[in-house]
Amino acid sequence: MSLDRKDTALLEHAFMHAPIGKALVGLDGRCMQVNRSLCELLGYSEQELQTYTFHTVTHPDDLDLDERNVQRLLDGHAGSYRIEKRYLTRSGDVVWAILSVSLVRSPEGAPLFFVSQIQDITERKQLEQVHQESERLFRLLAEHSADMIARHSPDNVCLYVSPSCERILGYAPEELIGVSAYEFIHPDDAKSLREESHLPSDGPDERLLVFRTRRKDGAYVWLETSCNVLRDETGAVRETISVLRDVTLQKRYIEENDRLRHHRERIEEDLQRSEDNYRRLVEDFPEAIVLAKGERWMYVNDAAARLLGASKEELLRRNAYDTVHPEFHDRIRLRIEQVEGRREPLESMEEKLVRMDGQIIDVEIVCIPAVYEKIEMRCLLIRNITEQKRTQDLIVHSEKLAVAGQFAAAIAHEIRNPLTAIKGFMQLLMRDMTTDKSRFFDVIFAEMNRIEMITNELLILAKPQLIKFTKKDVRFLMQQVVSFMDAQANMNNVLIQVDYGTGDLVASCDENQLKQVFINFIKNAIEAMPDGGIIKIQMRRSAGNVAEIRFIDQGVGIAEEELAKLGEPFFTTKESGTGLGLMVTKRIVQQHEGDVRFRSKLGEGTTVEMTLPIA
């Protein structure tokens, strides 16, 4: 059936204005007719394309595939073909397209020309490449993570698990892939975990779970798991990415150390906040990740920005050495030299970093050679171990306290008994002593009283007194202490100024012991100002039902290296001190579930910051 002019015009209009590229190509490969979309895609005019063959605009690597398919059409082995191929634009750029070609023949079957449709898929190809690069980088990070990283289907069948599973569970990755996680979970934990796994479409996508899992040797280990649920466009669960950490030792530690339970819970809360749930891409990795080239940071994730207390833009503008403590600069410089040209990751190392607010934190860094945006760089996995270091210090401090207590008890009893006898006989001798020699006995008794005071402190250290808690107004107790200490302050040309603040400051406390704490702090402040000065005491109620009390003096101050030792057994900055008073004071505050911190600079005075829970 022949077409009239109107139909022909409509077909030609549809051809020329089609949203995808179209071309009529002669048997010699030359473009007979092309539409506007194809011209825009390749950057050529219609006249220019009509002077070229399809060989001219085809990427050399795809030319053979195209020619073989054309030959199949000419040989009658196919009526059409469809392939993905690359085209070269006028500017030399490469564009990807889906090419659909059919051969038009005469009524007698002779080939006449080809009809080609070219659909631009460059953007889709670029997205696929980005996805592949992201997946590769995720795998690289997972393979070198100390934690076990796993991906599970909605029914909890393992799709992927990192090599660290062999260290944590004793299984090789291939032994876990394809197996349900419930086959290894302790029966007492399985029920609650199954309930957790049935999430509604509007439920939380991030969870933190703790449960027991069976190792290959039959023993159970506790795992702490950060889960991140990935959903499809309908809201249905597609898969779950989990980061699993062996916390068996932590569990045992909590059970065996009730005295440190409160501190441990705080550590776990900090750990939970600092270790955000893993996501599919590096940006959401819960630990700090930095990509560096030389001395510059080229990329940081959200966790790195949070760790250093800065925005990403601030970190990228800074030199890498700006965030590293000066004592580690030489090590970092050597590390950069070592990683150049390497393909294997370097052993982890501990360093100190400086946050934007000046706080120094301890970190563990793993350095992995990586390629980002076609540039060789260093991938740094940074883990905050500050709380871990603090916990170790607390354990050492507790051991020192135990040893000091045993030593104090033994020494105190050995001194106190003969001291009592000596003191009694000295009093008998004084009855027959002449007046001109009695002054020597005054000196002797003063020194003996000092020895007796020291033995009493030792006994308090060895056997603390029973605390009787009652509700008292802390401000009223402070008023009583200040009235009592005013006389000593005046004798030393010291003025005590108190800001009692507003609001209730009623605490459950032992009245006498808390007064002793206040007396010790004020007494230390007076002794720190031999030339006189002002002691400022500030009291206020802060958020969280906590009383904050500050003792600020204008004394000689304390050296930075000595601040950390305050409160240790027998450490003192005073010539006549024993190093026990402050230790007992800190113990009393801790027994009241409070805390004591010191800030000081030589020549600028000392600030004692004390916190106490309010009833």
XYZ file of C-alpha atoms in Angstrom:
615
model
C 0.000 0.000 0.000
C 1.443 3.334 -1.072
C 1.502 6.340 1.216
C 0.100 9.700 0.196
C 1.989 12.910 0.728
C 0.284 13.627 4.065
C 1.302 10.275 5.516
C 4.813 10.670 4.191
C 5.103 14.108 5.800
C 3.885 12.727 9.127
C 6.424 9.909 9.046
C 9.217 12.294 8.142
C 8.178 14.659 10.948
C 8.131 11.777 13.451
C 11.572 10.666 12.246
C 13.141 14.113 12.512
C 11.628 15.012 15.918
C 11.950 11.671 17.689
C 13.389 12.014 21.246
C 16.079 9.437 20.469
C 18.624 9.382 17.673
C 17.502 7.906 14.340
C 19.380 7.366 11.100
C 18.935 5.778 7.702
C 22.254 4.198 6.777
C 23.238 3.021 3.342
C 24.745 -0.380 2.639
C 28.135 1.334 2.391
C 27.758 2.548 5.985
C 27.175 6.190 5.029
C 24.408 8.148 6.760
C 21.637 8.844 4.263
C 19.429 10.727 6.702
C 19.750 11.613 10.404
C 17.423 13.328 12.856
C 17.963 16.231 15.235
C 18.408 14.077 18.379
C 21.314 12.186 16.822
C 22.964 15.437 15.750
C 22.659 16.821 19.297
C 24.023 13.600 20.787
C 27.131 13.525 18.586
C 27.645 17.277 18.154
C 27.594 17.198 14.334
C 25.316 18.952 11.885
C 23.036 16.918 9.652
C 25.174 17.778 6.613
C 28.386 16.664 8.390
C 26.956 13.306 9.412
C 25.717 12.640 5.879
C 29.334 12.828 4.711
C 30.497 10.235 7.306
C 30.091 6.491 7.625
C 29.121 4.903 10.920
C 32.788 3.811 11.220
C 33.778 7.454 11.728
C 31.692 7.978 14.871
C 32.063 4.474 16.377
C 34.590 3.805 19.150
C 37.411 1.669 17.688
C 36.942 -1.038 20.344
C 33.270 -1.507 19.367
C 33.688 -1.405 15.590
C 34.268 -5.142 15.134
C 31.109 -6.063 17.089
C 29.020 -3.647 15.011
C 30.383 -4.916 11.689
C 29.781 -8.561 12.602
C 26.137 -7.821 13.421
C 25.709 -5.868 10.162
C 27.056 -8.852 8.231
C 24.569 -11.166 9.976
C 21.742 -8.915 8.731
C 23.114 -8.899 5.198
C 23.534 -12.696 5.260
C 19.922 -13.121 6.348
C 20.813 -14.745 9.686
C 18.901 -12.085 11.617
C 16.240 -9.474 10.943
C 17.621 -6.957 13.429
C 20.108 -6.615 16.257
C 20.471 -4.617 19.454
C 23.802 -3.854 21.157
C 25.397 -1.411 23.602
C 28.215 0.534 21.983
C 30.270 3.702 22.332
C 30.190 6.677 19.990
C 32.750 9.430 19.542
C 31.368 12.977 19.598
C 32.707 15.892 17.643
C 34.590 17.076 20.781
C 36.221 13.678 21.242
C 34.077 12.639 24.193
C 32.752 9.099 24.490
C 29.013 8.491 24.856
C 27.316 5.160 25.490
C 24.173 4.221 23.581
C 21.853 1.307 22.850
C 21.921 0.759 19.102
C 18.914 -0.995 17.492
C 19.338 -1.785 13.761
C 17.015 -3.393 11.222
C 17.594 -4.000 7.505
C 15.060 -2.813 4.934
C 14.827 -5.015 1.846
C 13.091 -4.632 -1.520
C 10.027 -6.732 -2.383
C 12.442 -9.056 -4.135
C 14.491 -9.383 -0.911
C 17.460 -7.273 -1.963
C 19.027 -5.187 0.867
C 18.253 -1.480 0.503
C 19.342 0.376 3.669
C 19.522 0.144 7.455
C 17.228 1.842 9.979
C 19.124 2.676 13.171
C 17.855 3.906 16.542
C 20.421 5.287 19.006
C 19.361 5.765 22.679
C 21.783 7.648 24.974
C 22.671 5.574 28.107
C 25.825 7.472 29.129
C 24.399 8.586 32.470
C 23.292 5.051 33.329
C 26.755 3.711 32.506
C 28.394 6.354 34.700
C 26.112 5.435 37.606
C 26.984 1.768 37.153
C 30.677 2.630 37.255
C 30.229 4.702 40.436
C 28.304 1.831 42.044
C 31.015 -0.666 41.140
C 33.716 1.613 42.582
C 31.714 2.104 45.790
C 31.185 -1.637 46.130
C 34.892 -2.271 45.596
C 35.879 0.298 48.218
C 33.364 -1.153 50.692
C 34.843 -4.615 50.159
C 38.362 -3.251 50.645
C 37.390 -1.671 53.965
C 35.498 -4.750 55.135
C 38.384 -7.093 54.319
C 40.742 -5.086 56.561
C 38.373 -4.278 59.435
C 39.074 -5.834 62.831
C 35.306 -6.202 63.301
C 33.253 -8.787 61.433
C 31.131 -7.249 58.665
C 28.218 -9.246 57.218
C 25.323 -8.851 54.805
C 22.122 -10.869 55.297
C 18.952 -11.391 53.275
C 15.547 -10.490 54.817
C 15.279 -14.062 56.202
C 18.773 -13.747 57.759
C 20.650 -15.952 55.303
C 24.281 -14.815 55.072
C 25.157 -13.204 51.722
C 28.645 -11.973 52.619
C 30.960 -12.025 55.641
C 34.432 -10.513 56.074
C 37.537 -12.675 56.768
C 37.615 -11.557 60.414
C 34.854 -14.124 61.068
C 37.558 -16.802 61.199
C 39.267 -15.005 64.095
C 36.035 -14.274 65.968
C 33.987 -17.444 65.297
C 36.505 -19.936 63.934
C 34.568 -20.353 60.656
C 35.926 -19.558 57.206
C 33.683 -17.164 55.215
C 32.569 -19.916 52.813
C 31.255 -21.941 55.777
C 28.839 -19.145 56.760
C 27.684 -17.832 53.368
C 24.314 -19.325 52.419
C 23.542 -20.398 56.010
C 20.908 -18.846 58.304
C 22.352 -16.852 61.197
C 19.841 -18.479 63.567
C 21.683 -21.802 63.300
C 24.480 -20.292 65.415
C 22.572 -17.991 67.805
C 22.033 -19.137 71.405
C 18.457 -20.485 71.859
C 17.769 -18.040 74.723
C 18.526 -15.096 72.418
C 16.969 -16.385 69.185
C 13.342 -15.557 70.063
C 13.934 -11.888 70.831
C 16.134 -11.519 67.745
C 13.406 -12.987 65.523
C 10.974 -10.422 66.907
C 13.519 -7.670 66.236
C 13.971 -8.838 62.647
C 10.272 -8.392 61.737
C 10.383 -4.662 61.142
C 7.387 -2.718 59.757
C 7.967 -0.572 56.688
C 7.974 2.557 58.869
C 10.108 0.973 61.635
C 13.663 1.945 62.621
C 16.418 1.131 60.150
C 19.259 1.242 62.674
C 19.557 -1.099 65.665
C 22.154 -2.211 68.190
C 21.847 -5.844 69.304
C 23.810 -7.940 71.808
C 23.496 -11.737 71.709
C 25.417 -14.997 72.010
C 26.714 -16.924 68.999
C 28.222 -20.408 68.842
C 31.832 -20.678 67.694
C 33.080 -23.572 65.597
C 34.603 -25.159 68.724
C 31.167 -25.154 70.413
C 31.827 -22.294 72.826
C 29.533 -19.257 72.864
C 30.769 -15.687 72.462
C 28.896 -12.430 73.024
C 28.585 -10.266 69.924
C 27.621 -6.607 69.821
C 26.005 -5.918 66.460
C 25.231 -2.622 64.736
C 22.567 -3.324 62.094
C 21.519 -1.119 59.197
C 18.439 -2.135 57.199
C 18.473 -1.350 53.465
C 15.045 -1.043 51.826
C 13.831 -0.962 48.233
C 11.636 1.761 46.770
C 8.506 0.104 48.247
C 9.893 0.143 51.778
C 10.445 -3.610 51.907
C 13.672 -4.899 53.468
C 16.221 -5.732 50.773
C 19.134 -6.751 52.993
C 20.796 -5.965 56.322
C 24.387 -4.797 56.797
C 25.808 -5.684 60.215
C 29.025 -4.866 62.035
C 29.729 -7.516 64.690
C 32.237 -7.170 67.506
C 33.272 -9.783 70.071
C 32.346 -8.346 73.504
C 32.729 -11.550 75.534
C 35.514 -10.140 77.690
C 33.534 -6.960 78.242
C 30.552 -9.004 79.474
C 32.713 -10.927 81.918
C 34.340 -7.717 83.052
C 30.944 -6.171 83.851
C 29.864 -9.246 85.801
C 33.090 -9.435 87.803
C 33.563 -5.708 88.462
C 30.356 -4.258 89.911
C 32.330 -1.379 91.384
C 33.153 -0.119 87.856
C 29.707 -0.823 86.409
C 28.636 2.803 86.192
C 31.832 3.805 84.436
C 31.580 0.848 82.072
C 28.021 1.702 81.094
C 29.154 5.228 80.258
C 31.911 3.783 78.064
C 29.431 1.586 76.240
C 27.110 4.544 75.686
C 29.989 6.575 74.271
C 30.973 3.608 72.135
C 27.437 3.258 70.854
C 27.291 6.952 69.956
C 30.737 6.965 68.344
C 30.127 3.803 66.354
C 27.218 4.727 64.138
C 25.557 1.955 62.202
C 27.328 0.891 59.049
C 25.799 1.794 55.724
C 26.364 0.493 52.258
C 28.724 3.284 51.231
C 31.856 4.610 52.891
C 30.191 7.883 53.843
C 28.077 6.112 56.475
C 30.885 3.900 57.836
C 30.682 4.267 61.642
C 34.423 4.708 62.159
C 36.474 7.605 60.916
C 37.781 7.155 57.376
C 40.188 9.569 55.730
C 41.657 9.498 52.226
C 44.966 11.345 52.131
C 47.492 12.293 49.460
C 50.834 13.396 50.833
C 50.144 15.890 53.619
C 46.646 16.787 52.405
C 43.332 15.170 53.316
C 41.318 14.668 50.141
C 38.204 13.113 51.722
C 36.757 12.595 55.225
C 33.511 10.907 56.234
C 30.974 12.085 58.811
C 32.532 9.948 61.539
C 35.931 11.609 61.007
C 34.362 15.059 61.239
C 32.591 14.103 64.459
C 35.751 12.555 65.897
C 37.760 15.746 65.367
C 34.933 18.133 66.230
C 35.036 19.935 62.883
C 33.113 20.178 59.640
C 34.337 18.331 56.575
C 35.182 21.614 54.887
C 37.373 22.687 57.814
C 39.293 19.397 57.803
C 39.872 19.453 54.039
C 41.322 22.957 54.248
C 43.833 21.957 56.894
C 47.195 20.232 56.661
C 47.205 16.645 57.945
C 49.788 17.576 60.584
C 47.376 20.137 62.077
C 45.301 17.341 63.635
C 48.225 15.205 64.844
C 49.842 15.821 68.228
C 53.331 17.361 67.679
C 55.133 14.428 69.315
C 53.856 12.174 66.506
C 54.830 14.368 63.527
C 58.052 12.462 62.794
C 56.218 9.138 62.907
C 53.558 10.404 60.504
C 56.225 11.694 58.114
C 57.920 8.269 58.148
C 54.534 6.582 57.692
C 53.821 8.605 54.562
C 57.189 7.578 53.109
C 56.549 3.905 53.914
C 53.147 3.745 52.228
C 54.313 5.281 48.926
C 54.296 2.584 46.251
C 52.997 -0.131 48.605
C 50.051 -2.374 47.848
C 49.723 -3.994 51.285
C 48.203 -2.335 54.385
C 50.551 -1.202 57.151
C 50.298 -2.452 60.715
C 48.036 -0.422 62.987
C 49.622 2.230 65.185
C 48.479 4.307 68.140
C 48.661 8.094 67.934
C 47.248 11.187 69.587
C 45.046 13.585 67.597
C 44.046 17.124 68.517
C 40.361 18.044 68.124
C 39.260 21.496 67.020
C 38.357 22.305 70.647
C 41.908 21.436 71.752
C 40.994 18.134 73.397
C 43.609 15.407 72.879
C 42.273 11.937 72.035
C 43.972 8.551 71.683
C 43.347 6.735 68.398
C 44.353 3.548 66.601
C 45.061 4.048 62.878
C 45.238 1.431 60.115
C 46.782 2.668 56.851
C 45.679 0.977 53.606
C 46.921 1.954 50.119
C 43.918 2.817 47.943
C 42.904 4.429 44.654
C 40.256 7.147 44.752
C 39.123 8.982 41.640
C 42.046 7.330 39.760
C 44.594 8.809 42.201
C 46.754 6.688 44.486
C 46.107 7.672 48.090
C 46.222 6.386 51.669
C 43.010 5.143 53.240
C 43.141 5.705 57.014
C 40.775 3.815 59.310
C 40.792 5.692 62.627
C 39.355 4.245 65.834
C 38.896 6.265 69.032
C 40.479 4.349 71.954
C 40.400 7.176 74.509
C 37.851 5.455 76.758
C 39.765 2.179 76.507
C 42.914 3.959 77.691
C 40.993 5.575 80.534
C 39.606 2.204 81.611
C 43.108 0.732 81.715
C 44.251 3.692 83.818
C 41.319 3.164 86.216
C 42.233 -0.502 86.667
C 45.857 0.407 87.428
C 44.681 3.126 89.826
C 42.385 0.637 91.630
C 45.267 -1.789 92.061
C 47.414 1.013 93.498
C 44.670 1.893 95.977
C 44.403 -1.711 97.149
C 48.167 -1.995 97.679
C 48.288 1.398 99.400
C 45.484 0.370 101.755
C 47.227 -2.834 102.793
C 50.502 -0.986 103.263
C 48.818 1.810 105.221
C 47.127 -0.618 107.637
C 50.372 -2.413 108.401
C 52.384 0.787 108.895
C 49.694 2.514 110.980
C 49.368 -0.335 113.467
C 53.140 -0.746 113.749
C 53.570 2.970 114.520
C 50.487 3.626 116.632
C 51.138 1.063 119.384
C 54.705 2.162 120.290
C 53.684 5.810 119.781
C 50.999 5.478 122.465
C 53.517 4.048 124.921
C 56.114 6.739 124.182
C 53.549 9.492 124.553
C 52.426 8.130 127.936
C 55.929 7.877 129.356
C 56.764 11.368 128.068
C 53.814 12.742 130.026
C 55.139 11.029 133.178
C 58.600 12.497 132.620
C 57.161 16.009 132.255
C 55.977 15.953 135.878
C 59.584 15.930 137.171
C 61.016 18.165 134.432
C 62.248 21.680 135.197
C 60.471 24.619 133.617
C 63.423 25.724 131.482
C 63.386 22.405 129.620
C 59.637 22.053 129.163
C 59.809 23.855 125.800
C 61.626 20.835 124.374
C 58.734 18.640 125.438
C 56.327 21.003 123.684
C 58.224 20.448 120.435
C 58.342 16.691 121.029
C 54.568 16.531 121.722
C 53.803 18.647 118.637
C 55.770 16.269 116.414
C 54.224 13.231 118.118
C 50.770 14.689 117.460
C 51.761 15.093 113.824
C 52.829 11.430 113.679
C 49.512 10.479 115.296
C 47.639 12.510 112.670
C 49.494 10.709 109.882
C 48.706 7.279 111.377
C 45.036 8.271 111.612
C 45.047 9.172 107.911
C 46.680 5.839 107.139
C 43.978 4.006 109.091
C 41.238 5.934 107.295
C 42.859 4.955 103.998
C 43.080 1.297 105.039
C 39.611 1.086 106.599
C 37.214 3.815 105.438
C 34.545 4.923 107.876
C 30.951 3.789 107.453
C 28.969 6.353 105.458
C 25.553 7.363 106.806
C 23.538 9.014 104.052
C 20.944 11.651 104.930
C 19.416 14.432 102.855
C 21.201 17.724 103.504
C 21.303 21.159 101.886
C 24.821 21.339 100.435
C 24.773 25.155 100.564
C 24.046 25.075 104.320
C 26.970 22.685 104.867
C 29.204 25.038 102.878
C 28.091 28.012 105.011
C 29.072 26.125 108.172
C 32.480 25.188 106.754
C 33.209 28.736 105.520
C 32.318 30.156 108.939
C 34.663 27.628 110.527
C 37.525 28.328 108.064
C 37.212 32.140 108.074
C 39.480 32.467 111.106
C 42.296 30.472 109.499
C 41.804 32.395 106.253
C 42.055 35.768 108.019
C 45.250 34.689 109.787
C 46.767 34.015 106.370
C 45.445 37.234 104.763
C 42.991 35.240 102.616
C 39.429 36.330 101.755
C 36.780 33.662 101.021
C 34.041 34.757 98.571
C 31.067 32.388 98.045
C 28.400 32.447 95.312
C 25.723 30.055 96.605
C 23.673 30.212 93.401
C 19.909 29.603 93.213
C 17.676 26.550 93.345
C 17.692 23.526 95.611
C 21.008 21.793 96.271
C 19.751 18.996 98.531
C 21.894 15.869 98.280
C 21.907 12.458 99.915
C 25.226 12.543 101.755
C 27.226 11.927 104.910
C 27.240 15.400 106.494
C 30.558 15.080 108.349
C 32.449 13.510 105.470
C 31.189 16.096 102.975
C 32.218 18.876 105.369
C 35.664 17.257 105.572
C 35.890 17.414 101.768
C 35.049 21.154 101.751
C 37.519 21.821 104.589
C 40.316 19.986 102.763
C 39.776 21.925 99.522
C 39.613 25.310 101.299
C 42.621 24.437 103.475
C 44.651 23.460 100.394
C 43.668 26.737 98.700
C 44.800 28.767 101.737
C 48.136 26.925 101.879
C 48.628 27.544 98.139
C 48.601 31.349 98.757
C 51.438 32.107 101.231
C 51.164 35.817 100.418
C 47.375 35.901 100.776
C 44.700 36.304 98.138
C 41.064 35.462 97.335
C 39.349 32.074 97.304
C 36.212 32.015 95.135
C 33.638 29.283 95.749
C 30.893 28.904 93.127
C 27.848 26.643 93.588
C 25.130 25.977 91.034
C 22.647 23.377 89.886
C 23.353 22.074 86.377
C 21.328 19.954 83.980
C 20.848 16.339 84.968
C 20.257 17.009 88.695
C 23.914 17.626 89.467
C 25.437 20.124 91.884
C 28.580 21.789 90.538
C 30.990 23.272 93.097
C 34.180 25.129 92.144
C 37.035 26.178 94.462
C 39.210 28.797 92.699
C 42.405 30.105 94.294
C 45.095 32.598 93.244
C 47.946 30.418 94.414
C 51.198 29.225 92.925
C 49.488 26.667 90.679
C 50.470 23.103 89.786
C 52.627 21.903 86.873
C 50.762 20.072 84.096
C 52.745 16.853 84.559
C 51.775 16.777 88.261
C 48.025 17.294 87.739
C 47.453 13.700 86.626
C 49.135 12.404 89.812
C 46.889 14.295 92.241
C 45.090 11.808 94.468
C 47.633 9.025 94.031
C 48.896 7.408 97.258
C 51.724 9.412 98.942
C 51.975 11.992 96.124
C 52.003 15.603 97.379
C 53.147 19.020 96.188
C 53.591 20.325 99.756
C 56.742 19.918 101.810
C 54.822 18.875 104.927
C 52.127 16.872 103.148
C 51.615 13.104 103.251
C 49.824 12.661 99.948
C 46.934 10.942 101.764
C 44.498 13.797 102.470
C 43.552 14.429 98.831
C 43.383 10.700 98.189
C 40.876 10.233 101.040
C 38.958 13.314 99.831
C 38.590 11.934 96.309
C 37.477 8.591 97.730
C 34.724 10.292 99.780
C 33.460 12.154 96.681
C 33.456 8.938 94.629
C 31.533 7.132 97.404
C 28.928 9.895 97.007
C 28.845 9.053 93.252
C 30.474 12.390 92.515
C 33.600 13.408 90.635
C 36.587 15.720 91.187
C 38.715 17.364 88.491
C 41.616 19.803 88.662
C 42.656 22.620 86.320
C 45.809 24.603 87.027
C 48.694 26.576 85.552
C 51.877 27.578 87.279
C 51.606 31.134 88.597
C 47.872 31.393 87.786
C 46.268 29.359 90.572
C 44.207 26.175 90.708
C 40.523 25.379 90.125
C 38.933 22.319 91.764
C 35.721 21.242 90.001
C 33.509 18.938 92.061
C 30.193 17.401 91.002
C 27.632 15.746 93.270
C 24.272 14.139 92.389
C 21.260 15.955 93.836
C 18.606 13.917 95.629
